[in-house]
Structure formats: structure tokens, C-alpha cells
mmCIF file of C-alpha atoms in Angstrom:
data_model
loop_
_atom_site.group_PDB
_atom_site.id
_atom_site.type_symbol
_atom_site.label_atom_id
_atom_site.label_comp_id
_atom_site.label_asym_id
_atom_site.label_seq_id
_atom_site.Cartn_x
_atom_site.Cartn_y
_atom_site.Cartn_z
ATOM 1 C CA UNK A 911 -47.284 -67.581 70.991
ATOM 2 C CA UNK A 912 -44.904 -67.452 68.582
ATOM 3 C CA UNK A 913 -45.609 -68.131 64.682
ATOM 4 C CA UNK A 914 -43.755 -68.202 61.281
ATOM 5 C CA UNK A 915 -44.406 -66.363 58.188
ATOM 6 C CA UNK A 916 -46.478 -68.789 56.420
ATOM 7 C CA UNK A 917 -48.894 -69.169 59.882
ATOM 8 C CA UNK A 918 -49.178 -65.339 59.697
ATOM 9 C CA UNK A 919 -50.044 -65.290 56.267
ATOM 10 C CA UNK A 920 -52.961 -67.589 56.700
ATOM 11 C CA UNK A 921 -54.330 -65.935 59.453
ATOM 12 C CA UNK A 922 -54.195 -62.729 57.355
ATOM 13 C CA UNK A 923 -56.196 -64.682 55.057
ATOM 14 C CA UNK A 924 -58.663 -65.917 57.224
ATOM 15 C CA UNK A 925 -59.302 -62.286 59.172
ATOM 16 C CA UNK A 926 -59.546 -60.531 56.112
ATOM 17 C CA UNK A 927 -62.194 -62.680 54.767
ATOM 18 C CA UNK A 928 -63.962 -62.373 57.720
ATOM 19 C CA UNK A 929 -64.026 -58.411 57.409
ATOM 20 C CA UNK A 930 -65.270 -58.606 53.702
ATOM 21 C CA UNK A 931 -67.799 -60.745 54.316
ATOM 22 C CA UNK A 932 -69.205 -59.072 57.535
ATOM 23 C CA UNK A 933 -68.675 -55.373 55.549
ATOM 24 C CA UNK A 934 -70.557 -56.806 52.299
ATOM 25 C CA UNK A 935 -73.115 -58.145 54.807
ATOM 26 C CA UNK A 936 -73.213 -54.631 56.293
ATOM 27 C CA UNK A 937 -73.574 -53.299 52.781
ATOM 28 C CA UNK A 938 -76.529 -55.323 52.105
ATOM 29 C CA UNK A 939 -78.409 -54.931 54.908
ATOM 30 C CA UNK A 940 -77.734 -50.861 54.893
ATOM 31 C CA UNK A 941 -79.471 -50.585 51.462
ATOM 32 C CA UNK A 942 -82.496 -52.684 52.153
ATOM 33 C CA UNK A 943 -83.161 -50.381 55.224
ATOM 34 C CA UNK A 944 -82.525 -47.531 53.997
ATOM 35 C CA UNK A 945 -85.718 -48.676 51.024
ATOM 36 C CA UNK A 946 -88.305 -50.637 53.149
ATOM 37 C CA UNK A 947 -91.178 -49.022 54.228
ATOM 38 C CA UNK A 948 -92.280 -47.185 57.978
ATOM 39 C CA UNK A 949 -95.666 -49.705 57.542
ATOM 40 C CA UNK A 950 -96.762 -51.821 60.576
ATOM 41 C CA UNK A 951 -96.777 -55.119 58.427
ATOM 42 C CA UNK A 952 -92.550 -53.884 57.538
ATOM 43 C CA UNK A 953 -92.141 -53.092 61.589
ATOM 44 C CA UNK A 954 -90.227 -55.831 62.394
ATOM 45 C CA UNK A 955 -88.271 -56.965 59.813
ATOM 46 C CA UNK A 956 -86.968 -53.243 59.115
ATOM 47 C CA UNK A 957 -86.086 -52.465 63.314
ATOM 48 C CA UNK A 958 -83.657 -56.323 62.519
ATOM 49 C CA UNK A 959 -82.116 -54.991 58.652
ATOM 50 C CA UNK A 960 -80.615 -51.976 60.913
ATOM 51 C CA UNK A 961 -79.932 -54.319 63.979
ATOM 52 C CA UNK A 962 -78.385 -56.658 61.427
ATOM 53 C CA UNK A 963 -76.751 -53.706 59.441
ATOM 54 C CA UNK A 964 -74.778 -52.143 62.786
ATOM 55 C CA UNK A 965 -73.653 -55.845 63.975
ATOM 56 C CA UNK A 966 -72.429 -56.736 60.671
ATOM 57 C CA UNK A 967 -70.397 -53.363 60.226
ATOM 58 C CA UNK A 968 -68.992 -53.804 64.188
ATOM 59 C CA UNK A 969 -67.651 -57.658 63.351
ATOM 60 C CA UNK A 970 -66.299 -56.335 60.295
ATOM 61 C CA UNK A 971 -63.251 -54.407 62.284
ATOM 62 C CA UNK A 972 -63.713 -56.069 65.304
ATOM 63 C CA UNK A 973 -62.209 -59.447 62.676
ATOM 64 C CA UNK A 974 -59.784 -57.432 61.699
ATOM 65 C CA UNK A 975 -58.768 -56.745 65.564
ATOM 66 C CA UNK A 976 -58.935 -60.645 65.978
ATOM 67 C CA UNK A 977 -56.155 -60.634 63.459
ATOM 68 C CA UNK A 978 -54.315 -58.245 64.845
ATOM 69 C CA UNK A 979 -54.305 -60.222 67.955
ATOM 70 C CA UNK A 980 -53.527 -63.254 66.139
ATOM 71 C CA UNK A 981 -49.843 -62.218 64.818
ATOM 72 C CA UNK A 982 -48.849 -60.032 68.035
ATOM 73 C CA UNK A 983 -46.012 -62.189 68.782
ATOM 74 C CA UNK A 984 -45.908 -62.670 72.652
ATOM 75 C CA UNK A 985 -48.697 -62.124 74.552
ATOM 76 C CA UNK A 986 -52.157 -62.895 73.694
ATOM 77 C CA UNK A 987 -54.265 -60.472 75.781
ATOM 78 C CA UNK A 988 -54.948 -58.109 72.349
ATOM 79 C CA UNK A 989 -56.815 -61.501 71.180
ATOM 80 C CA UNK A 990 -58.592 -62.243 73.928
ATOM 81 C CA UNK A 991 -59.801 -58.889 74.398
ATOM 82 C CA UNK A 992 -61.053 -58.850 71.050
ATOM 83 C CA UNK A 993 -62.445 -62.611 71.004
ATOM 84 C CA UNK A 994 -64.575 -61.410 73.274
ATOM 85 C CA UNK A 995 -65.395 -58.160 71.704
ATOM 86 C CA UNK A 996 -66.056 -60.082 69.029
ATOM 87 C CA UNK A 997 -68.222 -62.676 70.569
ATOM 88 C CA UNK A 998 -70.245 -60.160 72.320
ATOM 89 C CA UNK A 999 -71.413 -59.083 69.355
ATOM 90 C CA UNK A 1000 -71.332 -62.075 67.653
ATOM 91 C CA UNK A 1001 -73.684 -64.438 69.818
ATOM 92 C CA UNK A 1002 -76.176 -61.464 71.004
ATOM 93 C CA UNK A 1003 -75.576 -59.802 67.779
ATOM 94 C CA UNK A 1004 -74.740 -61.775 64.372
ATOM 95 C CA UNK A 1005 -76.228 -65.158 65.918
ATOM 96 C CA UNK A 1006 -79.797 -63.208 67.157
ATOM 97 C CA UNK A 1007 -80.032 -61.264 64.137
ATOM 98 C CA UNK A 1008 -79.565 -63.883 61.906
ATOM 99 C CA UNK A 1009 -82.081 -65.781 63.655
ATOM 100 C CA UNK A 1010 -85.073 -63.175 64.258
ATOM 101 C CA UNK A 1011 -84.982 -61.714 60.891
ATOM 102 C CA UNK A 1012 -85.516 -64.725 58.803
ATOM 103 C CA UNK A 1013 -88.337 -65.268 61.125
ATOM 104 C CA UNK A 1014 -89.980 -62.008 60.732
ATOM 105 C CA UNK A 1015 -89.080 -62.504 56.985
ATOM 106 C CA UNK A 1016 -91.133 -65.861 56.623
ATOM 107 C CA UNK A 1017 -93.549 -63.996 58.875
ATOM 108 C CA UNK A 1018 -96.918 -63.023 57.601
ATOM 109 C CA UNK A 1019 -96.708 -59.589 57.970
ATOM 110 C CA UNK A 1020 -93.636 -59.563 56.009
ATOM 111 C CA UNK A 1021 -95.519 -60.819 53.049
ATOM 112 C CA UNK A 1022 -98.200 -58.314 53.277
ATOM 113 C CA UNK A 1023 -95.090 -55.936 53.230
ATOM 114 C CA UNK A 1024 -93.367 -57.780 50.354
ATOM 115 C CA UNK A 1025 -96.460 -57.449 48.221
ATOM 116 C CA UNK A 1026 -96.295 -53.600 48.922
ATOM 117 C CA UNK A 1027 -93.125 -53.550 47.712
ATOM 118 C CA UNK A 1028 -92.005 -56.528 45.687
ATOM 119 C CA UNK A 1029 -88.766 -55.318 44.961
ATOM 120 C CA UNK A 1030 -87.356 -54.623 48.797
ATOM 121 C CA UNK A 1031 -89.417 -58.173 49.557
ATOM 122 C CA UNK A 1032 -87.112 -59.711 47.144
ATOM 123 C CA UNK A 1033 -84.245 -58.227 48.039
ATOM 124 C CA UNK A 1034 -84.788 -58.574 51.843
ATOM 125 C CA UNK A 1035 -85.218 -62.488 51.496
ATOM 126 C CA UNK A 1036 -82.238 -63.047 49.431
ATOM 127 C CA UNK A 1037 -80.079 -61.007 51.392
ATOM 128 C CA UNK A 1038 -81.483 -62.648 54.923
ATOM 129 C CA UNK A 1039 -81.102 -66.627 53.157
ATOM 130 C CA UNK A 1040 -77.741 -65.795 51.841
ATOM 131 C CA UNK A 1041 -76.767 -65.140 55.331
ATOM 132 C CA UNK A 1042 -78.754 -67.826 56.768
ATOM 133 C CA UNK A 1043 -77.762 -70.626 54.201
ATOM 134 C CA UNK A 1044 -73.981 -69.659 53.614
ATOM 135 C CA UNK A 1045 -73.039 -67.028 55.453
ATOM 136 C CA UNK A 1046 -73.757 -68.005 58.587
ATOM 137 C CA UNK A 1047 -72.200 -71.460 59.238
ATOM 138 C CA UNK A 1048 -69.042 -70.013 56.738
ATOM 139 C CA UNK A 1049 -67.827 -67.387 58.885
ATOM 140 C CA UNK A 1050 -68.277 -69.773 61.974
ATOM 141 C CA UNK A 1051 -65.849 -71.872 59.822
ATOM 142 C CA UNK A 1052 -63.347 -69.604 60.061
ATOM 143 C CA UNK A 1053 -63.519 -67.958 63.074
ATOM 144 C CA UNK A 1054 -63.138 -71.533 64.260
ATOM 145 C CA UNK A 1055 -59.874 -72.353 61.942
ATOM 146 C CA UNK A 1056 -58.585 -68.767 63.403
ATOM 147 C CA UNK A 1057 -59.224 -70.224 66.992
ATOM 148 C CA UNK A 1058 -57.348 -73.331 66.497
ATOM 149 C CA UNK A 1059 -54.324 -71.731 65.402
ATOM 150 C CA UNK A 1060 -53.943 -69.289 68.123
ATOM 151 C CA UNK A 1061 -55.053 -71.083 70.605
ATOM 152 C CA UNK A 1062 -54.755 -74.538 70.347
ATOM 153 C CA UNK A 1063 -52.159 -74.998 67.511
ATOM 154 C CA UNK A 1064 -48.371 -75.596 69.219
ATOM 155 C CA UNK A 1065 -46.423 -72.740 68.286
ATOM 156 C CA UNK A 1066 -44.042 -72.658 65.421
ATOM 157 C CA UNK A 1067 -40.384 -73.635 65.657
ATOM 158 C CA UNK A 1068 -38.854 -74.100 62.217
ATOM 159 C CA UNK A 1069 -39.753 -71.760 59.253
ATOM 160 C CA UNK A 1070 -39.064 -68.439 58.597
ATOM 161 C CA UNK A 1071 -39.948 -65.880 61.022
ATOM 162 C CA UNK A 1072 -40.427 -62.013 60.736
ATOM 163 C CA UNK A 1073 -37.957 -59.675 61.892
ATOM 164 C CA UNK A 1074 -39.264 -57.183 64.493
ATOM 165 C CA UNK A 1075 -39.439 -53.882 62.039
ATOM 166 C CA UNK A 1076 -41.151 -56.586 59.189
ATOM 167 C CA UNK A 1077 -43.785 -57.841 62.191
ATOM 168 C CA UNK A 1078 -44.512 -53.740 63.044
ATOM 169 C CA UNK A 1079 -45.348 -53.713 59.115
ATOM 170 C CA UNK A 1080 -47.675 -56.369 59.348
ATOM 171 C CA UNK A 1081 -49.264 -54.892 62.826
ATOM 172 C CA UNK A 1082 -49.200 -51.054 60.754
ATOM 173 C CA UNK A 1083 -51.686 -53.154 57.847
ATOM 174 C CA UNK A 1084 -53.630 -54.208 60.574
ATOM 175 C CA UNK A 1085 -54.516 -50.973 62.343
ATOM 176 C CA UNK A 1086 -54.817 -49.298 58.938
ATOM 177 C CA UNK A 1087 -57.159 -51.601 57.865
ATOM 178 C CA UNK A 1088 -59.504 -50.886 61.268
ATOM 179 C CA UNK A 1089 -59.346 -47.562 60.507
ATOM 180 C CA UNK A 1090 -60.131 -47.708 57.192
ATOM 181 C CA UNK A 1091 -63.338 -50.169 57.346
ATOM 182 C CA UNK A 1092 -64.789 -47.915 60.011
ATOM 183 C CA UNK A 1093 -64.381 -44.873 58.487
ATOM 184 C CA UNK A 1094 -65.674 -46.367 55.149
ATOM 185 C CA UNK A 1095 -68.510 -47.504 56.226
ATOM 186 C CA UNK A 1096 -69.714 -44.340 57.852
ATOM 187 C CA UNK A 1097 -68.622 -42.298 55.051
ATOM 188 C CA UNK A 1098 -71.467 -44.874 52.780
ATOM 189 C CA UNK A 1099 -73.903 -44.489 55.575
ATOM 190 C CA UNK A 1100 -73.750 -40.648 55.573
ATOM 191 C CA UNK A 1101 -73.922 -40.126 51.936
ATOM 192 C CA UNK A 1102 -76.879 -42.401 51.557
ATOM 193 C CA UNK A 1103 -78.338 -40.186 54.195
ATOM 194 C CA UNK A 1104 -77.282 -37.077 52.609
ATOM 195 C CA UNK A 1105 -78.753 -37.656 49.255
ATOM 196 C CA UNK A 1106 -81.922 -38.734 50.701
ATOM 197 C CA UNK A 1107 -83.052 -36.019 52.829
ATOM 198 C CA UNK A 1108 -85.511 -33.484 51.402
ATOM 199 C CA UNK A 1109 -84.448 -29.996 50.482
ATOM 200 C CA UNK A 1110 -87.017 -27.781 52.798
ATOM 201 C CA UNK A 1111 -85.654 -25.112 54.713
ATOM 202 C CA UNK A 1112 -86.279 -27.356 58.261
ATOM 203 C CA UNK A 1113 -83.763 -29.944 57.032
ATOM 204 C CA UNK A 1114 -81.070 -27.425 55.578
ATOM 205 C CA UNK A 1115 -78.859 -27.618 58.833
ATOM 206 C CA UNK A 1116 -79.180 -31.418 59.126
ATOM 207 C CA UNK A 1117 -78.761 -32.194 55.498
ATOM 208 C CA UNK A 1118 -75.413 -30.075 54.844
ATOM 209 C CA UNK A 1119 -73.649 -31.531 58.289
ATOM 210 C CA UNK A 1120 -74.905 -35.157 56.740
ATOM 211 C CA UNK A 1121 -73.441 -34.528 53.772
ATOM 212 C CA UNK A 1122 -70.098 -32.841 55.659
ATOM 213 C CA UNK A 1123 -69.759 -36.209 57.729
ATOM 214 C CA UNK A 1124 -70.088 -38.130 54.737
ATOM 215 C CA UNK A 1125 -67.205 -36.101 52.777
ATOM 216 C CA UNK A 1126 -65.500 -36.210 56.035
ATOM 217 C CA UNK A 1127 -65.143 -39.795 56.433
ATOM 218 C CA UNK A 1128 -63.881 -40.977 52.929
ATOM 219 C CA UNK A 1129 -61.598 -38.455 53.497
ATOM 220 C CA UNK A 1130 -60.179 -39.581 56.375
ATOM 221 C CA UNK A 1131 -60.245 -43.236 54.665
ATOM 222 C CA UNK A 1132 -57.829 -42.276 52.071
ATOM 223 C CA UNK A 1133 -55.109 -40.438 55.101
ATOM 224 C CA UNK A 1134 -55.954 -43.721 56.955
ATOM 225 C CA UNK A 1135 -54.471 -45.807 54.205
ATOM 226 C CA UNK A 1136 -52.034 -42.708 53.291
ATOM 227 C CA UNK A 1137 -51.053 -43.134 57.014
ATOM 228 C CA UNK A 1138 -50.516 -46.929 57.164
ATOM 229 C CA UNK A 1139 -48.374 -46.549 53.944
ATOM 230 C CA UNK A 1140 -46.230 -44.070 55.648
ATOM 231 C CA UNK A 1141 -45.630 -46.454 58.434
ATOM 232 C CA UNK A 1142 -44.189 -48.874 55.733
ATOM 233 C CA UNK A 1143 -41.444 -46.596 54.628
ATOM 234 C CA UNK A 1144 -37.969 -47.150 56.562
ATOM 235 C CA UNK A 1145 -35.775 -44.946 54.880
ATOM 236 C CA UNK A 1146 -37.943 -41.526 56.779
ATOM 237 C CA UNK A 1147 -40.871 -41.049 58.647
ATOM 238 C CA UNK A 1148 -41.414 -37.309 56.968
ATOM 239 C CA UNK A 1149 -44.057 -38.897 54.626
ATOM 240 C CA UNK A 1150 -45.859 -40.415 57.707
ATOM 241 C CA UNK A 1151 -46.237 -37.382 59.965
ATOM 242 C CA UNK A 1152 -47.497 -35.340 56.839
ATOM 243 C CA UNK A 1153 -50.382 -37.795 56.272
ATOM 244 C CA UNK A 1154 -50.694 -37.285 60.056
ATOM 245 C CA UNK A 1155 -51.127 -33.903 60.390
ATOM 246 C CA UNK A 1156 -53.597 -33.961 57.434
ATOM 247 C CA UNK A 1157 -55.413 -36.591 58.970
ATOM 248 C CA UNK A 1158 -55.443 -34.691 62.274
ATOM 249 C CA UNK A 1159 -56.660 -31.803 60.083
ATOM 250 C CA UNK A 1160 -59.658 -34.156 58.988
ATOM 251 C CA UNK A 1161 -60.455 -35.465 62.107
ATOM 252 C CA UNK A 1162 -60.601 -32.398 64.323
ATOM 253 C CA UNK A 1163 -62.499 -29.862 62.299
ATOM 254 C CA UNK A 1164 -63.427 -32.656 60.508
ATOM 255 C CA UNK A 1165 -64.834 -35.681 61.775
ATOM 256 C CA UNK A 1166 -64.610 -34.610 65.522
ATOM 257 C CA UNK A 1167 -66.747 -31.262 64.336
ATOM 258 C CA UNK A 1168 -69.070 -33.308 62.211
ATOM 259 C CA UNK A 1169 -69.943 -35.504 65.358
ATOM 260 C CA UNK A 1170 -70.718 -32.025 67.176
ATOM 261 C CA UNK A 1171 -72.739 -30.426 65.295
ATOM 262 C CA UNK A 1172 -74.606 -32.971 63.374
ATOM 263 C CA UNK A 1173 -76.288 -34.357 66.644
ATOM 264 C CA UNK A 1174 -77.059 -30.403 67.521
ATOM 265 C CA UNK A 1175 -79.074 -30.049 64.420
ATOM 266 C CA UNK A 1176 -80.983 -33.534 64.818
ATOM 267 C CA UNK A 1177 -81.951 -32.043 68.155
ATOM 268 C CA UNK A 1178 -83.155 -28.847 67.044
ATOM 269 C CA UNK A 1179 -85.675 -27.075 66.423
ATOM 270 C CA UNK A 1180 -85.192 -27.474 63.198
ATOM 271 C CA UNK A 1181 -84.111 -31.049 63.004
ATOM 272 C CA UNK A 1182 -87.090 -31.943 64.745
ATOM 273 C CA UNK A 1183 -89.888 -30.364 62.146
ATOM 274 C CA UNK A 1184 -87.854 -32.266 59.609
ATOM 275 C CA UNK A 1185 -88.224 -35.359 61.094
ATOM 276 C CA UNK A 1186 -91.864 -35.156 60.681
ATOM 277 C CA UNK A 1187 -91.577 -34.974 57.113
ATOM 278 C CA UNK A 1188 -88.985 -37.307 56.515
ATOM 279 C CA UNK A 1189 -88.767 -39.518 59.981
ATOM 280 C CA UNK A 1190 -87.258 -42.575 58.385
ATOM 281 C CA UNK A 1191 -84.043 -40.603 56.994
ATOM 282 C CA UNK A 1192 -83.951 -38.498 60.164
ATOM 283 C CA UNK A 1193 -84.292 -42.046 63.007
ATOM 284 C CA UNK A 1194 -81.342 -43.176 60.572
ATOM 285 C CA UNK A 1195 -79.689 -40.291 60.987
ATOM 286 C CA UNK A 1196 -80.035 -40.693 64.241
ATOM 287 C CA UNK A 1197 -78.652 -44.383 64.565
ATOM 288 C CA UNK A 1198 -76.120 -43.806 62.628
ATOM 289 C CA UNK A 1199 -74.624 -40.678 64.822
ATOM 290 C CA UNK A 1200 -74.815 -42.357 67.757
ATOM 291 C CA UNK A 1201 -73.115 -45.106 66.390
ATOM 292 C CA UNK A 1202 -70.190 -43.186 65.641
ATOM 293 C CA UNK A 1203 -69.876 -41.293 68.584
ATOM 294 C CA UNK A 1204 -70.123 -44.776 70.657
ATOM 295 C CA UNK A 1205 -66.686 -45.556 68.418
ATOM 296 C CA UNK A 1206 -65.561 -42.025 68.161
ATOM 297 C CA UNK A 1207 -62.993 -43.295 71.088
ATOM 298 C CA UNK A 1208 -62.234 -46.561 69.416
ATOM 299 C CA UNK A 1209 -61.192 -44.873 66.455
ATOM 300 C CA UNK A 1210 -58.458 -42.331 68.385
ATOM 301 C CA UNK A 1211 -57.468 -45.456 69.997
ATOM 302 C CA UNK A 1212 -56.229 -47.092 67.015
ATOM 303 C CA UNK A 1213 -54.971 -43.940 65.880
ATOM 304 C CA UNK A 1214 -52.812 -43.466 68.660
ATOM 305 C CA UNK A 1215 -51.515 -47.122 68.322
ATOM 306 C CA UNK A 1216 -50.345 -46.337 64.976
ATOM 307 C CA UNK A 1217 -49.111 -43.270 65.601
ATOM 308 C CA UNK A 1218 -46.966 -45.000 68.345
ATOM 309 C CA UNK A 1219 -46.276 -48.501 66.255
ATOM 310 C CA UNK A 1220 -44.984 -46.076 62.898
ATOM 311 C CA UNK A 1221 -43.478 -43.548 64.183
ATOM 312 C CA UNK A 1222 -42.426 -43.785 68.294
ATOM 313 C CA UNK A 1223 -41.397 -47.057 68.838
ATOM 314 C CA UNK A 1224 -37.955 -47.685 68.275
ATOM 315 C CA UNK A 1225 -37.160 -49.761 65.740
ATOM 316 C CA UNK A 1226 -34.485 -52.605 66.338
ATOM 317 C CA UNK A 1227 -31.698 -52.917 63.360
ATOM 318 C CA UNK A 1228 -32.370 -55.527 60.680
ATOM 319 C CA UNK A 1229 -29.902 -58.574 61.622
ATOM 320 C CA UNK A 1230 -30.088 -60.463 58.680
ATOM 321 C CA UNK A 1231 -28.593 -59.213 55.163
ATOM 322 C CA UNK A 1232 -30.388 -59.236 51.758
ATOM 323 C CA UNK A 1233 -27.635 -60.306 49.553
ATOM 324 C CA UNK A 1234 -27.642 -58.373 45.622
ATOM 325 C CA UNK A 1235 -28.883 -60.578 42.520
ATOM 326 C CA UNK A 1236 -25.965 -61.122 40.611
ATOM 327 C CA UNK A 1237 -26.243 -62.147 36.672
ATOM 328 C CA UNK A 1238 -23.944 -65.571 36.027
ATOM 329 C CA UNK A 1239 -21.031 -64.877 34.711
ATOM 330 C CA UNK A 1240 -20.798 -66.462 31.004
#
């Protein structure tokens, strides 16, 4: 399917306001984990905050991959592959989540919790209505309005159209952006993680590779960006291999390092006798590295495609001409 500029624009608009709203979702439900209590009465509404939290973050790029389906011009197997993606974790995920946590939040034992701790009861039921009341049926709203114009709208033939090297720039914004909002979110994740573990000698090895992944990923946030804005520039690629290699840098002694040894010292010894005293950082700790190394090779994938879309694929001359402003002549 073919579409103009202005089609592509709106689509743009509509995936990116899916990603916010799933990442500030994700955001939300993050923080009021990471504070409600390990009680039996807070059981089940905490075990659907960090169901709700990793769903949230996973439609967040997985959007963003919907849009980058949406203005690949030709064929429309990237979409598909992420509709489904998307739904997959949409109708088991989002819908389920949505559902069972503002019934264990009306619950009884939720309010015996909430009394506990008024301020994480408070901020657990606004956080689970917002979703329910607005957020819910509003991103369903537009992941319907994306639907009907990839699939069903009849594909543009008047308006302007991109140019292939301007369409590779829109594609490069795309993949940056995946990058980015995964790497984000696990560098917010980490440093929560990092600042909450206790300081006794059995967490020493956990906390500092916590606090390395979290470093790690912002890091490799910024080349991400740095990256995607080196795919932009047409005049030399020098600026994008040098965000490469330092994003390389990141992400092999880095992030790919980080993933290592961070699971070793939640397995230790060590690791272990700290999760005694602190078990609710540590089983987050936990989550949260297996999370990443389920998407460890979803991230080098879109690496790779950007690497290839910026900097191997050859580029096809411009064939139209941008004509000089000239000043009137008096």
C-alpha cells in the first residue's frame, strides 16, 4: 500500500500516541509496584501492577513497530507481523490486566491493604480507573483509526509522496524510536532497583551490576537517538558509524555484560542471602532481567535494521529539485 505525506503524518501521530500512553502507563504501574507491600491482603493486586507494568512497557514499542509497518511503502508483512505481536499482548495482556486488576482493586483484600497503606491504595486505584475509564477504550480508538488506514483505507493516488531517501528518514525515526523506548524504560527500572537495594555486604555484587545496567541503558538511549540522527545526515555517514561504534562500545561490555553478570549475582550465593532481606527488590530484580534478556535479541534486531537502513542500503538520487528562495526584485 502506497500512501502520501499527509497519510504518513497521521499515522505518525496516531503510533506515537499510542507509545506515550502505553510508556506513561508503564511508568505508573512500575512505581506503584515497586511501593506496595509483600502482605497477603496486597497479593494479588501487586503480582497484576507488574503484569500490568511489563505489558504496558511491551505495547509501548511494539506501537511504535505498528507504525513502522504502517509507512513501509509496499508490502505489508512488517504490519502484520507486528499487529499480531501487538495483539498478543494486547488481548492476553493489556485487555486481562486491565480487567483482573480493577477487580482485585475493588476486592476486599485490597482494602484491608489500602488501609495499610493509604497512600499506594490511592495511588493504585487512580492509576487502575484511569486506565479502565479512559485509557482503555482510547487506545482501542486508535489502534482502530490505525487499522482502517492500512488496511481498509484505498491507497493514495494524488498528494505528495516521499522520495525513497526522505521515506528511509522516516523508517530511521521509527527504529530509533524502538530503540530508544526500550532502552529507556529499562534504564528507569534498573535505577529504581539500584537505589533501593540495601547496602549489606550480601547485596554488594547485585546492587553495583543493578546500578551498572541502569547507567548502561540511558546510555545507550542517548547513542540510540545519536544513531538515528546520524542516519538523517546525507551529506556523510562518518557521524553515523561513530555513534555506532560507541554504541557497540555500550552494548557489548555494556549492556550485553550487564545482562551476564547481573543474572550470575541474583543466582549466587550471595544474591540469594540478599534476597531474604530484601525479597521484593531482589523478585524485581529478577523480573526485570529476564525481561530484558527475553528482548536482548529484539533489540540487536532493530539495531541491525538501522545499521542496514542508514548506512548499507543504497540510496537512490533525489529526482526532484529544491529550487533557491529568491527576494523580489524591487
Amino acid at each position: 500500500m502506497v500512501m502520501n505525506v499527509n497519510t504518513k503524518i497521521i499515522c505518525v501521530g496516531i503510533g506515537i500516541m499510542m507509545c506515550v500512553q502505553n510508556y506513561s502507563f508503564f511508568l505508573g504501574f512500575w512505581n506503584q509496584y515497586t511501593k506496595i507491600s509483600m502482605s497477603d491482603d496486597c497479593s494479588g493486586v501487586r503480582w497484576w501492577l507488574g503484569y500490568e507494568a511489563v505489558v504496558c512497557w511491551i505495547e509501548s514499542f511494539f506501537a511504535l513497530g505498528m507504525l513502522l509497518g504502517a509507512v513501509w511503502d509496499g508490502s505489508k508483512v512488517l504490519w502484520w507481523l507486528f499487529f499480531l505481536l501487538h495483539l498478543i499482548d494486547a488481548v492476553p495482556g493489556y485487555t486481562f490486566a486491565t480487567i483482573f486488576l480493577y477487580n482485585n482493586v475493588n476486592s476486599e483484600e485490597f482494602q484491608a491493604c489500602a488501609l495499610a497503606d493509604p497512600s499506594v491504595g490511592d495511588g493504585v486505584k487512580i492509576v487502575s480507573y484511569v486506565q479502565s475509564y479512559f485509557g482503555y477504550p482510547f487506545y482501542v480508538f486508535f489502534m482502530l483509526a490505525l487499522i482502517y488506514i492500512v488496511v481498509i483505507k484505498e491507497e493514495d493516488e494524488e498528494g505528495p509522496f516521499l522520495e525513497q531517501v526522505d521515506q528511509d528518514k522516516l523508517v530511521i525515526l521509527v527504529l530509533g524510536l524502538m530503540m530508544m523506548v526500550q532502552n529507556a524504560g529499562f534504564g528507569v527500572t534498573y535505577w529504581d532497583l539500584f537505589t533501593e537495594i540495601g547496602l549489606e555486604s550480601e547485596c554488594a555484587g547485585t546492587r553495583w551490576w543493578l546500578g551498572y545496567d541502569a547507567v548502561v541503558c540511558i546510555i545507550e538511549t542517548t547513542f540510540a537517538g545519536c544513531m538515528m540522527l546520524g542516519g538523517w545526515i546525507d551529506s556523510s555517514k562518518i557521524w553515523f558509524w561513530i555513534f555506532w561504534v560507541l554504541h557497540a562500545i555500550d552494548a557489548v561490555p555494556g549492556y550485553t555484560f550487564a545482562c551476564i553478570f547481573l543474572g550470575n549475582n541474583l543466582k549466587s550465593d550471595d544474591g540469594l542471602k540478599c534476597s531474604q532481606k530484601h525479597p521484593s527488590v531482589v523478585q524485581r530484580s529478577y523480573e526485570v532481567w529476564v525481561v530484558q534478556l527475553a528482548f536482548y535479541v529484539f533489540y540487536v534486531f532493530c539495531m541491525l535494521a538501522q545499521t542496514y537502513v542508514s548506512a548499507l542500503k543504497e540510496k537512490k538520487p533525489r529526482t526532484g529539485n529544491f529550487l533557491p528562495l529568491r527576494s523580489p526584485r524591487g
